[in-house]
Amino acid sequence: MPTAIDEKEYALGFRHGRIGQFHLNRDGRNMTVSVKSYLRQRDGDFIGVEDCVVPYGDSRYIEGAIELVIDEVLIIGLEDWDLVDQLWAYIVTMVKTLSESDSCSTSFPDQSIQLTFQRQGARILVSCEVGEVTRRASVRFPEFVAALRDAGQLFFRKVEELYPADASMYRQIMKDLGS
């Protein structure tokens, strides 16, 4: 069982069961960081951003979700949907901030959800506070940043294609995210 969470929070990690890349931590245990982006369709269903072929809605209000799972703990899920391009931009800023600071946080663009990254040596504690529930997990910093970088690049390349009027802004965010 992952450390630093209670049983109720641990159970939340199995709701959307998709697991992405596998990594080994210092103890030799398999660690996973999975990050997947979704766009919210007009009917309220979600579609993986890589599967989108047409834009949904106005480019100023791109609704969607980021699913972030760390070591089988769901940190952010589909139920936490928001203005997903803005949320990704906030996360990119958080990653940049961590190069100069030990912690940073942001609120979701249109919901009262707080996302926090806190360095703990070579690891990072990732927390998402939704109402009275806080979901959290710890992961090695390089693996976390690599997973965010890969998923963020995929997301912004796709929305650049779907919403070409905002392409220069998306290219700048991808540049900030690095490769």
PDB file of C-alpha atoms in Angstrom:
ATOM      1  CA  MET A   1       0.000   0.000   0.000  1.00  0.00           C
ATOM      2  CA  PRO A   2       1.335   3.498  -0.817  1.00  0.00           C
ATOM      3  CA  THR A   3       2.584   5.533   2.128  1.00  0.00           C
ATOM      4  CA  ALA A   4       1.191   8.790   3.532  1.00  0.00           C
ATOM      5  CA  ILE A   5      -2.456   8.223   2.666  1.00  0.00           C
ATOM      6  CA  ASP A   6      -5.395   6.655   4.430  1.00  0.00           C
ATOM      7  CA  GLU A   7      -7.427   3.702   3.142  1.00  0.00           C
ATOM      8  CA  LYS A   8     -10.233   5.884   1.771  1.00  0.00           C
ATOM      9  CA  GLU A   9      -7.763   7.968  -0.237  1.00  0.00           C
ATOM     10  CA  TYR A  10      -5.964   4.796  -1.434  1.00  0.00           C
ATOM     11  CA  ALA A  11      -9.238   3.378  -2.737  1.00  0.00           C
ATOM     12  CA  LEU A  12      -9.728   6.500  -4.871  1.00  0.00           C
ATOM     13  CA  GLY A  13      -6.683   5.461  -6.869  1.00  0.00           C
ATOM     14  CA  PHE A  14      -8.484   2.500  -8.417  1.00  0.00           C
ATOM     15  CA  ARG A  15     -11.463   4.394  -9.879  1.00  0.00           C
ATOM     16  CA  HIS A  16      -9.917   4.952 -13.263  1.00  0.00           C
ATOM     17  CA  GLY A  17      -7.443   2.035 -13.149  1.00  0.00           C
ATOM     18  CA  ARG A  18      -5.262   3.122 -16.094  1.00  0.00           C
ATOM     19  CA  ILE A  19      -1.574   2.852 -15.322  1.00  0.00           C
ATOM     20  CA  GLY A  20       1.090   4.348 -17.562  1.00  0.00           C
ATOM     21  CA  GLN A  21       4.849   4.262 -17.382  1.00  0.00           C
ATOM     22  CA  PHE A  22       6.618   2.029 -14.861  1.00  0.00           C
ATOM     23  CA  HIS A  23       9.637   3.186 -12.866  1.00  0.00           C
ATOM     24  CA  LEU A  24      11.589   1.667  -9.974  1.00  0.00           C
ATOM     25  CA  ASN A  25      12.027   3.650  -6.796  1.00  0.00           C
ATOM     26  CA  ARG A  26      15.045   3.394  -4.476  1.00  0.00           C
ATOM     27  CA  ASP A  27      13.555   0.349  -2.747  1.00  0.00           C
ATOM     28  CA  GLY A  28      13.203  -1.467  -6.070  1.00  0.00           C
ATOM     29  CA  ARG A  29       9.389  -1.218  -5.946  1.00  0.00           C
ATOM     30  CA  ASN A  30       7.521  -0.522  -9.185  1.00  0.00           C
ATOM     31  CA  MET A  31       6.338   3.074  -9.291  1.00  0.00           C
ATOM     32  CA  THR A  32       3.985   4.504 -11.831  1.00  0.00           C
ATOM     33  CA  VAL A  33       3.170   7.986 -12.941  1.00  0.00           C
ATOM     34  CA  SER A  34       0.341   8.218 -15.421  1.00  0.00           C
ATOM     35  CA  VAL A  35      -0.852  11.520 -16.864  1.00  0.00           C
ATOM     36  CA  LYS A  36      -3.610  11.636 -19.448  1.00  0.00           C
ATOM     37  CA  SER A  37      -5.555  14.602 -20.830  1.00  0.00           C
ATOM     38  CA  TYR A  38      -9.196  14.605 -21.884  1.00  0.00           C
ATOM     39  CA  LEU A  39     -11.508  17.052 -23.601  1.00  0.00           C
ATOM     40  CA  ARG A  40     -15.113  17.303 -22.481  1.00  0.00           C
ATOM     41  CA  GLN A  41     -17.558  16.834 -25.334  1.00  0.00           C
ATOM     42  CA  ARG A  42     -20.840  18.691 -25.678  1.00  0.00           C
ATOM     43  CA  ASP A  43     -22.747  15.715 -24.210  1.00  0.00           C
ATOM     44  CA  GLY A  44     -20.550  15.778 -21.083  1.00  0.00           C
ATOM     45  CA  ASP A  45     -18.528  12.672 -21.987  1.00  0.00           C
ATOM     46  CA  PHE A  46     -14.752  12.792 -22.105  1.00  0.00           C
ATOM     47  CA  ILE A  47     -12.480  11.818 -24.964  1.00  0.00           C
ATOM     48  CA  GLY A  48      -8.714  11.397 -24.764  1.00  0.00           C
ATOM     49  CA  VAL A  49      -7.106  14.462 -26.293  1.00  0.00           C
ATOM     50  CA  GLU A  50      -5.043  12.287 -28.649  1.00  0.00           C
ATOM     51  CA  ASP A  51      -8.308  10.868 -30.067  1.00  0.00           C
ATOM     52  CA  CYS A  52      -9.901  14.263 -30.819  1.00  0.00           C
ATOM     53  CA  VAL A  53     -10.324  15.170 -34.462  1.00  0.00           C
ATOM     54  CA  VAL A  54     -12.561  18.233 -34.089  1.00  0.00           C
ATOM     55  CA  PRO A  55     -12.485  21.046 -31.526  1.00  0.00           C
ATOM     56  CA  TYR A  56     -15.107  21.108 -28.792  1.00  0.00           C
ATOM     57  CA  GLY A  57     -16.417  24.566 -27.995  1.00  0.00           C
ATOM     58  CA  ASP A  58     -14.727  27.929 -27.890  1.00  0.00           C
ATOM     59  CA  SER A  59     -10.922  28.076 -27.655  1.00  0.00           C
ATOM     60  CA  ARG A  60     -11.289  30.482 -24.711  1.00  0.00           C
ATOM     61  CA  TYR A  61     -13.158  27.823 -22.698  1.00  0.00           C
ATOM     62  CA  ILE A  62     -11.657  24.407 -23.410  1.00  0.00           C
ATOM     63  CA  GLU A  63     -13.323  22.082 -20.927  1.00  0.00           C
ATOM     64  CA  GLY A  64     -11.599  18.854 -20.036  1.00  0.00           C
ATOM     65  CA  ALA A  65      -9.682  16.982 -17.402  1.00  0.00           C
ATOM     66  CA  ILE A  66      -6.240  15.783 -16.500  1.00  0.00           C
ATOM     67  CA  GLU A  67      -6.030  12.347 -14.982  1.00  0.00           C
ATOM     68  CA  LEU A  68      -2.968  12.077 -12.738  1.00  0.00           C
ATOM     69  CA  VAL A  69      -2.246   8.740 -11.051  1.00  0.00           C
ATOM     70  CA  ILE A  70       0.848   8.219  -8.912  1.00  0.00           C
ATOM     71  CA  ASP A  71       1.653   4.770  -7.564  1.00  0.00           C
ATOM     72  CA  GLU A  72      -1.995   3.693  -8.051  1.00  0.00           C
ATOM     73  CA  VAL A  73      -3.326   6.771  -6.209  1.00  0.00           C
ATOM     74  CA  LEU A  74      -5.709   8.932  -8.208  1.00  0.00           C
ATOM     75  CA  ILE A  75      -4.576  12.496  -7.561  1.00  0.00           C
ATOM     76  CA  ILE A  76      -6.666  14.255 -10.234  1.00  0.00           C
ATOM     77  CA  GLY A  77      -9.530  12.526 -12.031  1.00  0.00           C
ATOM     78  CA  LEU A  78     -12.251  13.125 -14.579  1.00  0.00           C
ATOM     79  CA  GLU A  79     -14.607  14.372 -11.874  1.00  0.00           C
ATOM     80  CA  ASP A  80     -12.154  17.259 -11.379  1.00  0.00           C
ATOM     81  CA  TRP A  81     -12.755  18.627 -14.893  1.00  0.00           C
ATOM     82  CA  ASP A  82     -12.210  22.295 -15.568  1.00  0.00           C
ATOM     83  CA  LEU A  83     -10.768  24.616 -18.216  1.00  0.00           C
ATOM     84  CA  VAL A  84      -8.076  22.110 -19.105  1.00  0.00           C
ATOM     85  CA  ASP A  85      -5.771  24.275 -21.223  1.00  0.00           C
ATOM     86  CA  GLN A  86      -5.587  26.828 -18.418  1.00  0.00           C
ATOM     87  CA  LEU A  87      -5.009  24.081 -15.846  1.00  0.00           C
ATOM     88  CA  TRP A  88      -2.155  22.703 -17.955  1.00  0.00           C
ATOM     89  CA  ALA A  89      -0.650  26.212 -18.189  1.00  0.00           C
ATOM     90  CA  TYR A  90      -0.826  26.503 -14.375  1.00  0.00           C
ATOM     91  CA  ILE A  91       0.887  23.116 -13.992  1.00  0.00           C
ATOM     92  CA  VAL A  92       3.655  24.170 -16.401  1.00  0.00           C
ATOM     93  CA  THR A  93       4.218  27.263 -14.239  1.00  0.00           C
ATOM     94  CA  MET A  94       4.361  25.039 -11.143  1.00  0.00           C
ATOM     95  CA  VAL A  95       7.016  22.804 -12.726  1.00  0.00           C
ATOM     96  CA  LYS A  96       9.103  25.888 -13.581  1.00  0.00           C
ATOM     97  CA  THR A  97       8.652  27.243 -10.045  1.00  0.00           C
ATOM     98  CA  LEU A  98       9.999  24.006  -8.543  1.00  0.00           C
ATOM     99  CA  SER A  99      13.394  24.712 -10.114  1.00  0.00           C
ATOM    100  CA  GLU A 100      13.699  27.669  -7.714  1.00  0.00           C
ATOM    101  CA  SER A 101      11.471  26.728  -4.787  1.00  0.00           C
ATOM    102  CA  ASP A 102      10.648  23.732  -2.588  1.00  0.00           C
ATOM    103  CA  SER A 103       6.888  24.060  -2.947  1.00  0.00           C
ATOM    104  CA  CYS A 104       4.190  25.644  -5.043  1.00  0.00           C
ATOM    105  CA  SER A 105       0.452  25.415  -5.428  1.00  0.00           C
ATOM    106  CA  THR A 106      -2.340  26.572  -7.666  1.00  0.00           C
ATOM    107  CA  SER A 107      -6.093  26.617  -7.693  1.00  0.00           C
ATOM    108  CA  PHE A 108      -7.985  25.114 -10.590  1.00  0.00           C
ATOM    109  CA  PRO A 109      -9.224  27.786 -13.012  1.00  0.00           C
ATOM    110  CA  ASP A 110     -12.954  27.422 -12.333  1.00  0.00           C
ATOM    111  CA  GLN A 111     -13.293  25.132  -9.289  1.00  0.00           C
ATOM    112  CA  SER A 112     -12.254  25.304  -5.647  1.00  0.00           C
ATOM    113  CA  ILE A 113      -9.604  22.597  -6.022  1.00  0.00           C
ATOM    114  CA  GLN A 114      -6.048  23.161  -4.793  1.00  0.00           C
ATOM    115  CA  LEU A 115      -3.052  21.362  -6.344  1.00  0.00           C
ATOM    116  CA  THR A 116       0.265  21.410  -4.441  1.00  0.00           C
ATOM    117  CA  PHE A 117       3.768  20.172  -5.268  1.00  0.00           C
ATOM    118  CA  GLN A 118       6.225  19.961  -2.377  1.00  0.00           C
ATOM    119  CA  ARG A 119       9.826  18.777  -2.657  1.00  0.00           C
ATOM    120  CA  GLN A 120      10.995  16.245  -0.096  1.00  0.00           C
ATOM    121  CA  GLY A 121      14.627  15.565  -0.927  1.00  0.00           C
ATOM    122  CA  ALA A 122      14.746  13.632  -4.221  1.00  0.00           C
ATOM    123  CA  ARG A 123      10.987  13.124  -4.093  1.00  0.00           C
ATOM    124  CA  ILE A 124       7.953  15.312  -4.530  1.00  0.00           C
ATOM    125  CA  LEU A 125       4.704  15.123  -2.588  1.00  0.00           C
ATOM    126  CA  VAL A 126       1.793  15.814  -4.913  1.00  0.00           C
ATOM    127  CA  SER A 127      -1.490  16.763  -3.223  1.00  0.00           C
ATOM    128  CA  CYS A 128      -4.904  17.637  -4.553  1.00  0.00           C
ATOM    129  CA  GLU A 129      -7.411  19.097  -2.106  1.00  0.00           C
ATOM    130  CA  VAL A 130     -11.045  18.770  -3.165  1.00  0.00           C
ATOM    131  CA  GLY A 131     -13.391  19.969  -0.444  1.00  0.00           C
ATOM    132  CA  GLU A 132     -12.522  18.064   2.718  1.00  0.00           C
ATOM    133  CA  VAL A 133     -10.662  15.272   0.901  1.00  0.00           C
ATOM    134  CA  THR A 134      -6.958  15.482   0.146  1.00  0.00           C
ATOM    135  CA  ARG A 135      -5.481  12.938  -2.254  1.00  0.00           C
ATOM    136  CA  ARG A 136      -1.705  12.669  -2.125  1.00  0.00           C
ATOM    137  CA  ALA A 137       1.227  10.539  -3.149  1.00  0.00           C
ATOM    138  CA  SER A 138       4.992  10.849  -3.217  1.00  0.00           C
ATOM    139  CA  VAL A 139       7.143  10.111  -6.255  1.00  0.00           C
ATOM    140  CA  ARG A 140      10.723  10.665  -7.392  1.00  0.00           C
ATOM    141  CA  PHE A 141      11.007  14.165  -8.780  1.00  0.00           C
ATOM    142  CA  PRO A 142      12.655  13.322 -12.155  1.00  0.00           C
ATOM    143  CA  GLU A 143      10.017  10.702 -13.030  1.00  0.00           C
ATOM    144  CA  PHE A 144       7.210  13.075 -12.099  1.00  0.00           C
ATOM    145  CA  VAL A 145       8.560  15.953 -14.181  1.00  0.00           C
ATOM    146  CA  ALA A 146       9.250  13.645 -17.154  1.00  0.00           C
ATOM    147  CA  ALA A 147       5.667  12.306 -17.066  1.00  0.00           C
ATOM    148  CA  LEU A 148       4.211  15.839 -16.857  1.00  0.00           C
ATOM    149  CA  ARG A 149       6.503  17.038 -19.643  1.00  0.00           C
ATOM    150  CA  ASP A 150       5.520  14.182 -21.971  1.00  0.00           C
ATOM    151  CA  ALA A 151       1.787  14.507 -21.304  1.00  0.00           C
ATOM    152  CA  GLY A 152       1.869  18.320 -21.469  1.00  0.00           C
ATOM    153  CA  GLN A 153       3.694  18.296 -24.792  1.00  0.00           C
ATOM    154  CA  LEU A 154       1.163  15.805 -26.190  1.00  0.00           C
ATOM    155  CA  PHE A 155      -1.741  17.933 -24.941  1.00  0.00           C
ATOM    156  CA  PHE A 156      -0.450  21.240 -26.299  1.00  0.00           C
ATOM    157  CA  ARG A 157       0.560  19.783 -29.675  1.00  0.00           C
ATOM    158  CA  LYS A 158      -2.989  18.460 -30.072  1.00  0.00           C
ATOM    159  CA  VAL A 159      -4.800  21.632 -28.981  1.00  0.00           C
ATOM    160  CA  GLU A 160      -2.457  23.638 -31.220  1.00  0.00           C
ATOM    161  CA  GLU A 161      -3.800  21.502 -34.077  1.00  0.00           C
ATOM    162  CA  LEU A 162      -7.446  21.776 -32.929  1.00  0.00           C
ATOM    163  CA  TYR A 163      -7.328  25.519 -32.135  1.00  0.00           C
ATOM    164  CA  PRO A 164      -4.803  27.036 -34.592  1.00  0.00           C
ATOM    165  CA  ALA A 165      -5.781  30.623 -33.722  1.00  0.00           C
ATOM    166  CA  ASP A 166      -4.018  30.150 -30.363  1.00  0.00           C
ATOM    167  CA  ALA A 167      -1.037  28.198 -31.740  1.00  0.00           C
ATOM    168  CA  SER A 168       1.605  30.775 -30.763  1.00  0.00           C
ATOM    169  CA  MET A 169       0.429  30.747 -27.139  1.00  0.00           C
ATOM    170  CA  TYR A 170       0.507  26.925 -27.038  1.00  0.00           C
ATOM    171  CA  ARG A 171       3.992  26.858 -28.599  1.00  0.00           C
ATOM    172  CA  GLN A 172       5.238  29.243 -25.900  1.00  0.00           C
ATOM    173  CA  ILE A 173       3.807  27.029 -23.151  1.00  0.00           C
ATOM    174  CA  MET A 174       5.458  23.976 -24.740  1.00  0.00           C
ATOM    175  CA  LYS A 175       8.738  25.888 -24.842  1.00  0.00           C
ATOM    176  CA  ASP A 176       8.329  26.737 -21.137  1.00  0.00           C
ATOM    177  CA  LEU A 177       7.654  23.068 -20.401  1.00  0.00           C
ATOM    178  CA  GLY A 178      10.846  22.044 -22.185  1.00  0.00           C
ATOM    179  CA  SER A 179      11.594  18.721 -23.777  1.00  0.00           C
TER     180      SER A 179
END
